[in-house]
Structure formats: C-alpha cells, structure tokens
XYZ file of C-alpha atoms in Angstrom:
427
model
C 54.003 -97.064 23.484
C 53.085 -99.634 26.111
C 50.040 -101.634 24.969
C 46.868 -101.748 27.016
C 46.101 -105.388 27.714
C 42.535 -106.674 27.686
C 41.042 -109.858 29.115
C 37.941 -111.197 27.353
C 35.356 -113.306 29.170
C 33.410 -115.131 26.470
C 34.028 -115.872 22.799
C 30.522 -116.323 21.479
C 28.861 -114.111 18.897
C 29.677 -110.777 20.539
C 33.096 -111.848 21.813
C 34.091 -112.887 18.309
C 32.975 -109.483 17.025
C 35.098 -107.749 19.672
C 38.183 -109.681 18.546
C 37.478 -108.843 14.892
C 37.187 -105.124 15.602
C 40.161 -104.845 17.969
C 42.461 -106.780 15.632
C 41.068 -105.397 12.382
C 40.932 -101.734 13.434
C 44.186 -101.632 15.378
C 45.618 -98.630 13.522
C 42.468 -96.561 14.057
C 42.177 -97.569 17.715
C 45.843 -96.846 18.435
C 45.558 -93.407 16.867
C 42.591 -92.603 19.125
C 44.080 -93.753 22.422
C 47.815 -93.324 21.848
C 48.838 -96.959 22.307
C 48.029 -100.440 20.979
C 45.118 -102.387 22.478
C 45.889 -106.084 22.824
C 43.534 -108.915 23.725
C 45.856 -110.792 26.053
C 43.733 -113.679 27.306
C 40.269 -115.126 26.591
C 38.054 -117.311 28.792
C 36.053 -119.840 26.766
C 33.709 -122.703 27.617
C 35.617 -125.224 25.503
C 39.174 -125.262 24.161
C 38.193 -127.650 21.362
C 35.194 -125.807 19.916
C 35.413 -124.987 16.195
C 35.503 -121.197 15.715
C 35.022 -118.975 12.695
C 37.938 -116.765 13.670
C 41.634 -117.599 14.029
C 42.736 -117.389 17.674
C 46.139 -118.178 19.152
C 45.333 -121.142 21.415
C 47.898 -119.954 23.969
C 45.523 -117.056 24.769
C 42.612 -119.348 25.642
C 41.612 -120.671 29.055
C 38.512 -122.351 30.414
C 38.865 -120.609 33.789
C 37.705 -116.963 33.923
C 39.826 -116.463 37.037
C 42.964 -117.011 34.920
C 41.960 -113.854 33.073
C 40.814 -111.841 36.074
C 43.880 -112.623 38.180
C 46.432 -111.914 35.453
C 48.383 -108.878 36.754
C 49.216 -107.764 33.204
C 45.589 -107.240 32.239
C 44.179 -103.723 32.642
C 40.591 -104.122 31.383
C 38.091 -106.991 31.563
C 35.504 -107.257 28.767
C 32.613 -109.477 29.894
C 30.448 -110.931 27.115
C 29.838 -114.386 28.596
C 26.381 -113.618 30.013
C 24.802 -115.077 33.124
C 24.216 -113.445 36.483
C 25.365 -115.095 39.713
C 28.791 -116.455 38.775
C 29.428 -113.548 36.436
C 28.644 -111.030 39.162
C 31.307 -112.583 41.396
C 33.860 -112.459 38.579
C 33.119 -108.771 37.963
C 33.343 -107.875 41.652
C 36.678 -109.695 42.019
C 38.028 -107.944 38.942
C 37.040 -104.587 40.426
C 38.594 -105.535 43.744
C 41.830 -106.096 41.821
C 41.566 -102.633 40.245
C 40.574 -103.734 36.757
C 38.177 -101.713 34.629
C 35.073 -103.374 33.228
C 33.172 -103.370 29.949
C 30.054 -105.540 29.925
C 27.172 -106.239 27.570
C 25.220 -108.005 30.308
C 21.808 -106.365 30.693
C 20.581 -108.946 33.201
C 23.562 -108.361 35.465
C 23.339 -104.559 35.319
C 19.552 -104.492 35.767
C 19.667 -106.717 38.849
C 23.032 -105.852 40.431
C 24.138 -102.642 38.743
C 23.996 -100.527 41.891
C 26.267 -102.933 43.790
C 28.728 -103.164 40.905
C 28.847 -99.397 40.402
C 29.334 -98.825 44.126
C 32.320 -101.202 44.118
C 33.699 -99.471 41.021
C 33.437 -96.083 42.728
C 35.165 -97.462 45.827
C 38.053 -98.815 43.728
C 38.091 -95.841 41.305
C 37.443 -98.103 38.351
C 35.345 -97.622 35.233
C 32.334 -99.818 34.519
C 30.826 -99.173 31.081
C 27.860 -101.109 29.677
C 26.690 -99.399 26.481
C 25.967 -102.690 24.698
C 23.627 -103.926 27.436
C 20.556 -102.027 26.241
C 20.253 -101.450 22.497
C 23.149 -103.146 20.753
C 24.793 -100.691 18.394
C 22.714 -97.664 19.443
C 24.829 -95.430 21.745
C 21.903 -94.598 24.009
C 23.594 -94.979 27.406
C 26.422 -92.592 26.572
C 23.835 -90.209 25.121
C 21.757 -90.236 28.316
C 24.828 -89.679 30.500
C 26.684 -87.115 28.401
C 24.372 -85.789 25.670
C 21.564 -85.002 28.118
C 23.793 -83.932 31.007
C 22.480 -80.361 30.800
C 18.836 -81.335 30.324
C 16.119 -82.958 32.412
C 14.717 -86.111 30.839
C 10.943 -86.371 31.181
C 10.164 -89.432 29.076
C 11.967 -92.417 27.559
C 10.021 -94.641 25.180
C 11.777 -97.555 23.554
C 11.496 -100.505 21.228
C 14.357 -102.378 22.885
C 13.669 -105.976 21.908
C 14.164 -106.963 18.284
C 12.421 -110.339 18.574
C 9.081 -108.892 19.615
C 9.350 -106.058 17.118
C 9.957 -108.587 14.340
C 6.916 -110.612 15.415
C 4.578 -107.601 15.629
C 5.877 -106.202 12.321
C 5.187 -109.480 10.488
C 1.745 -109.748 12.086
C 0.983 -106.192 10.956
C 2.341 -106.450 7.414
C 1.182 -109.977 6.579
C -1.882 -110.475 8.783
C -0.265 -113.580 10.270
C -1.012 -115.029 13.686
C 1.280 -114.671 16.676
C 1.920 -118.421 16.820
C 2.916 -118.658 13.138
C 5.291 -115.693 13.261
C 6.898 -116.865 16.500
C 7.631 -120.236 14.886
C 9.175 -118.471 11.875
C 11.265 -116.218 14.151
C 12.602 -119.295 15.945
C 13.516 -120.955 12.630
C 15.379 -117.806 11.543
C 17.243 -117.545 14.844
C 15.538 -114.290 15.912
C 13.800 -116.050 18.814
C 15.138 -118.619 21.257
C 13.655 -122.118 21.543
C 12.284 -120.842 24.865
C 11.189 -117.304 23.895
C 9.679 -116.397 27.280
C 12.171 -113.685 28.199
C 11.533 -111.858 24.930
C 7.824 -112.340 24.274
C 6.718 -111.820 27.879
C 8.614 -108.521 28.068
C 11.261 -109.534 30.635
C 14.219 -108.688 28.394
C 12.770 -105.261 27.631
C 11.983 -104.674 31.317
C 15.633 -105.195 32.303
C 16.730 -102.711 29.671
C 14.147 -100.159 30.768
C 15.306 -100.485 34.387
C 18.788 -99.507 33.198
C 17.524 -96.601 31.069
C 15.261 -95.365 33.853
C 18.116 -95.397 36.353
C 20.331 -93.365 34.033
C 17.635 -91.035 32.752
C 16.034 -90.206 36.096
C 19.189 -90.536 38.262
C 17.408 -92.791 40.721
C 17.775 -96.477 41.527
C 15.181 -98.247 39.368
C 14.865 -101.927 40.219
C 13.386 -104.592 37.985
C 10.469 -104.963 40.411
C 9.583 -101.303 39.741
C 8.787 -102.096 36.092
C 5.228 -103.147 35.272
C 5.498 -105.870 32.604
C 3.114 -107.338 30.060
C 4.235 -109.289 26.992
C 2.855 -109.817 23.485
C 1.697 -113.444 23.683
C -1.949 -112.364 23.995
C -1.832 -109.967 21.010
C -4.022 -111.315 18.203
C -3.977 -110.513 14.510
C -7.462 -109.042 15.018
C -6.069 -106.610 17.606
C -3.473 -105.437 15.111
C -6.074 -105.148 12.334
C -8.317 -102.976 14.499
C -5.340 -100.845 15.532
C -4.476 -100.247 11.875
C -8.088 -99.314 11.113
C -7.875 -96.602 13.760
C -4.495 -95.322 12.510
C -2.173 -97.081 14.964
C 0.664 -99.619 14.891
C 1.129 -102.169 17.662
C 4.567 -102.101 19.332
C 5.999 -103.579 22.517
C 7.123 -100.366 24.193
C 9.132 -99.713 27.284
C 7.873 -96.422 28.702
C 9.569 -94.471 31.481
C 7.599 -91.345 32.330
C 8.448 -88.656 34.882
C 6.464 -85.775 36.315
C 8.259 -83.599 38.838
C 10.266 -86.198 40.817
C 7.774 -89.043 40.498
C 8.028 -91.651 37.767
C 6.494 -94.817 36.379
C 8.065 -97.474 34.150
C 6.250 -100.141 32.177
C 6.710 -102.575 29.321
C 3.526 -103.410 27.424
C 2.064 -103.819 23.929
C 1.038 -100.317 22.932
C -0.941 -98.810 20.069
C 1.222 -96.030 18.617
C -0.160 -93.374 16.281
C 1.242 -93.943 12.785
C 2.451 -90.330 12.675
C 4.800 -90.943 15.622
C 8.363 -91.719 14.413
C 8.655 -94.827 16.580
C 5.656 -96.404 14.813
C 7.718 -96.842 11.620
C 10.497 -98.856 13.327
C 10.085 -102.346 11.901
C 11.703 -105.769 11.891
C 14.490 -106.530 14.333
C 15.520 -102.879 14.649
C 15.446 -100.962 17.932
C 14.680 -97.321 18.657
C 14.705 -95.157 21.761
C 12.683 -91.935 21.892
C 13.784 -89.434 24.543
C 11.945 -86.264 25.511
C 14.043 -83.677 27.310
C 12.598 -80.681 29.106
C 14.871 -78.351 27.123
C 15.677 -80.196 23.887
C 12.220 -81.628 23.266
C 11.857 -84.746 21.098
C 14.812 -86.886 19.998
C 14.999 -90.453 18.691
C 17.848 -92.928 18.274
C 17.512 -95.817 15.816
C 19.620 -98.783 14.786
C 20.498 -102.443 15.127
C 19.698 -103.651 18.610
C 21.621 -106.905 18.463
C 24.004 -108.920 16.328
C 27.720 -109.627 16.348
C 29.178 -106.447 14.872
C 26.651 -103.794 16.046
C 26.906 -105.000 19.660
C 30.680 -105.453 19.446
C 30.966 -101.874 18.156
C 29.412 -100.581 21.376
C 31.645 -102.841 23.476
C 34.813 -101.594 21.761
C 33.625 -97.975 22.023
C 33.425 -98.479 25.804
C 36.881 -100.042 25.729
C 38.275 -96.999 23.931
C 36.647 -94.687 26.501
C 38.298 -96.615 29.344
C 41.731 -96.491 27.703
C 41.375 -92.737 27.161
C 40.532 -92.360 30.838
C 43.602 -94.452 31.698
C 45.796 -92.056 29.743
C 44.244 -89.067 31.493
C 44.233 -90.676 34.935
C 40.506 -90.070 35.434
C 39.136 -93.600 35.706
C 36.211 -94.015 38.076
C 35.176 -90.366 37.928
C 32.373 -90.659 35.340
C 30.196 -93.314 36.960
C 26.576 -92.278 37.324
C 25.571 -93.341 40.820
C 21.849 -92.704 41.459
C 21.448 -89.849 43.901
C 17.733 -89.016 43.822
C 15.262 -90.733 46.155
C 12.936 -93.147 44.391
C 9.351 -91.885 44.137
C 7.055 -94.158 42.151
C 3.755 -92.853 40.842
C 0.613 -94.376 42.283
C -2.148 -95.777 40.051
C -4.019 -92.503 40.561
C -1.033 -90.565 39.175
C -0.311 -92.777 36.137
C -2.404 -91.512 33.245
C -2.634 -92.332 29.519
C -5.074 -93.098 26.702
C -6.579 -96.574 26.450
C -8.004 -98.742 23.673
C -10.712 -101.270 24.564
C -12.377 -103.897 22.405
C -15.617 -105.213 23.898
C -17.930 -107.997 22.753
C -21.446 -107.031 23.843
C -25.104 -107.897 23.350
C -26.407 -106.275 20.188
C -29.472 -104.540 21.550
C -30.712 -101.056 22.348
C -29.308 -99.324 25.413
C -26.064 -101.285 25.697
C -23.838 -98.435 24.540
C -25.570 -96.087 26.961
C -24.811 -98.450 29.860
C -21.175 -98.643 28.854
C -20.697 -94.889 28.500
C -22.403 -94.402 31.854
C -19.755 -96.594 33.511
C -16.976 -94.486 32.005
C -18.685 -91.322 33.215
C -19.095 -92.770 36.706
C -15.305 -93.103 37.043
C -14.520 -89.793 35.315
C -13.110 -91.304 32.108
C -13.910 -89.331 28.953
C -14.040 -90.928 25.513
C -12.195 -89.865 22.374
C -13.884 -92.257 19.929
C -16.417 -95.088 19.884
C -16.949 -97.457 16.930
C -19.605 -100.187 16.984
C -20.030 -102.974 14.435
C -21.949 -106.281 14.275
C -20.004 -109.403 15.295
C -22.453 -112.331 15.435
C -26.236 -112.480 15.028
C -26.778 -111.449 18.647
C -23.455 -109.757 19.457
C -21.632 -106.581 18.526
C -18.070 -105.307 18.838
C -17.374 -101.923 20.333
C -13.974 -100.253 19.896
C -13.292 -97.426 22.327
C -10.389 -95.015 22.670
C -10.389 -92.945 25.848
C -8.792 -89.619 26.587
C -6.039 -89.666 29.212
C -7.348 -91.542 32.231
C -5.734 -92.617 35.443
C -4.772 -96.253 35.780
C -6.849 -96.415 38.975
C -9.985 -95.195 37.167
C -9.473 -97.641 34.302
C -9.074 -100.523 36.748
C -12.434 -99.584 38.272
C -14.050 -99.363 34.836
C -12.797 -102.827 33.862
C -13.888 -104.331 37.174
C -17.358 -102.798 36.718
C -17.562 -104.153 33.149
C -17.005 -107.679 34.427
C -20.249 -107.404 36.397
C -22.344 -106.175 33.451
C -24.429 -108.932 31.847
C -24.577 -107.072 28.525
C -20.781 -107.318 28.115
C -19.959 -110.789 26.821
C -16.197 -110.335 26.919
C -13.514 -107.699 27.430
C -11.513 -108.809 24.409
C -8.576 -106.401 24.514
C -7.170 -103.483 26.486
C -4.066 -101.591 25.324
C -2.228 -98.392 26.117
C -2.325 -95.736 23.394
C 0.546 -93.356 22.593
C 0.977 -90.515 20.118
C-alpha cells in the first residue's frame, strides 16, 4: 500500500499533537483509509528549538515552500497560524494540486471564500474543522448532519478564555480584572487578551459558522461585536438574582432568508443547556427547522482535542483520495446575503438604571418604553444611595431600532443618573 505523504506547516502545540496522533494511531488510521499516513516534512520556525517530542531532524525545514513544493507530498496540514503569508502558502499549495487541512480561523474567516474558490477550481479539498471549536466536530455536523434540514439559529460559546473569566466571576464573585490576571497566569489568556475579551476571536468563528449554516457569504464585518471587558461582578450578581447566567455568546439568527450575527455578553436563562457550560469548555447550540434543538459540547482548544479534529479532516481527505472524489464536497455559499435591519432584529433586553429615588420616576421610564412600543416583562426597584435607586428591567422581545431610541431618550432624562448596563437576554 503506497503511503499518503503529508506536509506539516507548524510544530507548535497543535502541530505536536498532530504528530503524536498520526504516529501513535498509525494502525487505526491505516485500517480506516487503506494505506499508511506519513508526515514527510515539517516547516518550523527554528531548527534548534527544544521540543517535547522526538522528530527526525531530516524532516524539518525553516522554509514552508520546501514543504509546499515537494512533489511527493499529497496533503498540506497548516497549523502555523497567521494570515497574509499563510494565505499565499495555502493558495500556492492549491495551485499545485495539494489538499489542505487548516486550523486557522482567522484565515478562513477573512479569506475563506477565496481559498474555497481556488480549491473548487483545482478540485482540491480544504477542510477546517479545528478552526472553530477545537475538538467539537461542529463544521462537519453543519455540512453533513444538517444537510437535510434548514438551520434557523446557531448560538455558541466559542471562546474558552472568556467563558473561563465569566464562570469564575459568577462562581466566586470576583472582579473582571482579577480573573483576567489569573487566566493570564494560568495560560488561558494571552499577555494581550484583546482578541479574546473584546469578542474578535468569537466573531471570526461565528462568521465561519454563519457561512456554513446559512449557505451565504458571511464576512467578519457582518458580525456585530461587543466584548466582556465592561461586565462587572455586580452585573453578574444581578443576572443570577433574576435566574440568568452571563455568557459571551455568538448568535446567528435567521428568519426566512434574512439573518443577523452578533457576539455579545448575554444573560442566558439558567434552564437553557448552554447556561451550564463552564470553564474553558465550548458549546454550540443549533436549532434546525426539522430537528429542533441540538447542542454540541466539548474542549474548544488544547493540543490533543484540536489535533483530533485536524487528523479527522486528514482522514476524510485520504478517503476522498482513494475514492477519487476530492474537491466535490466543498460548501461554496450560493445564497445572496440579506442582513436584517435594526427594525428586524428583535430580542429581550436587560437594563440596569441608576435613577433619582423620588415619586414619579418609574412612571416616566415606563412611559418612554411605551412610546417606542417596547413592553416590559419585569421591573425590580431597590434603593442604591440616600437619593438614588436602582431599577432592573427585563423587556419582552423588542426591535434593536426601538431599543436604540429608548436608550437615546433615557440619556436626555434628568431623573436617570446613569444607564449602568444593557444586555441581551436569551432563553
């Protein structure tokens, strides 16, 4: 049996996991695909770096083009990260007829349509399961498991760093700043955590999921993004009092052929299954028109969970090679993009207001809601300072346009000292 030869771009955490699985599970992999899978050549940043895995130095190179231009290599596995240079490497590999496995969410979110178009032109496979939720096979599920259904909603915890921070704040009553520092010390957060805590990482993943789920070309600029850096321990306490957990959710919602996608801190009813997903774990909730509610849960990052998804994609490509059907399963968006307007985006809202503690204030506030056709589900008022009060409000579903008008009106009311918090509510 002629071996299938693989070129690996990157030997960091995930790349090391890929080598461990391919070499350690060789008998199982060979039995699935009918031939050995061999990692032929690996591009690394440094030849001299100490590694926690034994690698034949003759396989290493510091030039990715040595891997891409090797005529013996059938499949390129890209786990080096980056965008601009990496994109050019991937496109050249496709031009040379090589199949691609990548874990690069940034690359696929920003340039996925171009890469997939080139793959279709060259009849090559491009698989990227590991780019969204680590070890959770959500991409393959959206493409194959829901192929007979119509996906109406995707709601995901797709960033482990922010979920860890919000979980610790909820369980221990700690501040955002203290938990972020702890997450950085434990290696869950980068020294510059901006991409995670401001929702950018999750937004890229949701752009990928939206494209696959709705079969339209969702760009990163289509995703409304708000991070967790402004979430206070008081916000989380009030959410818990009302029966909610705070989560950074990516939400892709479709009605007919129009959709909206956002990433934002969201108060989720404790009875909803996604509310119990804690720590660094990820989960993706999918609602299909026919199947109804489903949820997929697991490790969203880490060496072996992510490498498992990468090698699963590698196995799928080798199977396609044996069948001669490479390049036939790519999902190229075919539906025109129709984004919902603010008038068409509708959901429940939580507001925390600091107001003057005097008669008639609540009546003024409820009158503003009524003026913009926003009905209220609950209102809770409590003293805050000698002359102030706090009012917690949960609305019924209201359009984003109406809520924007309400908030703008509130800013002009003298009796409202401060609009402390505004969050989406789910469940």
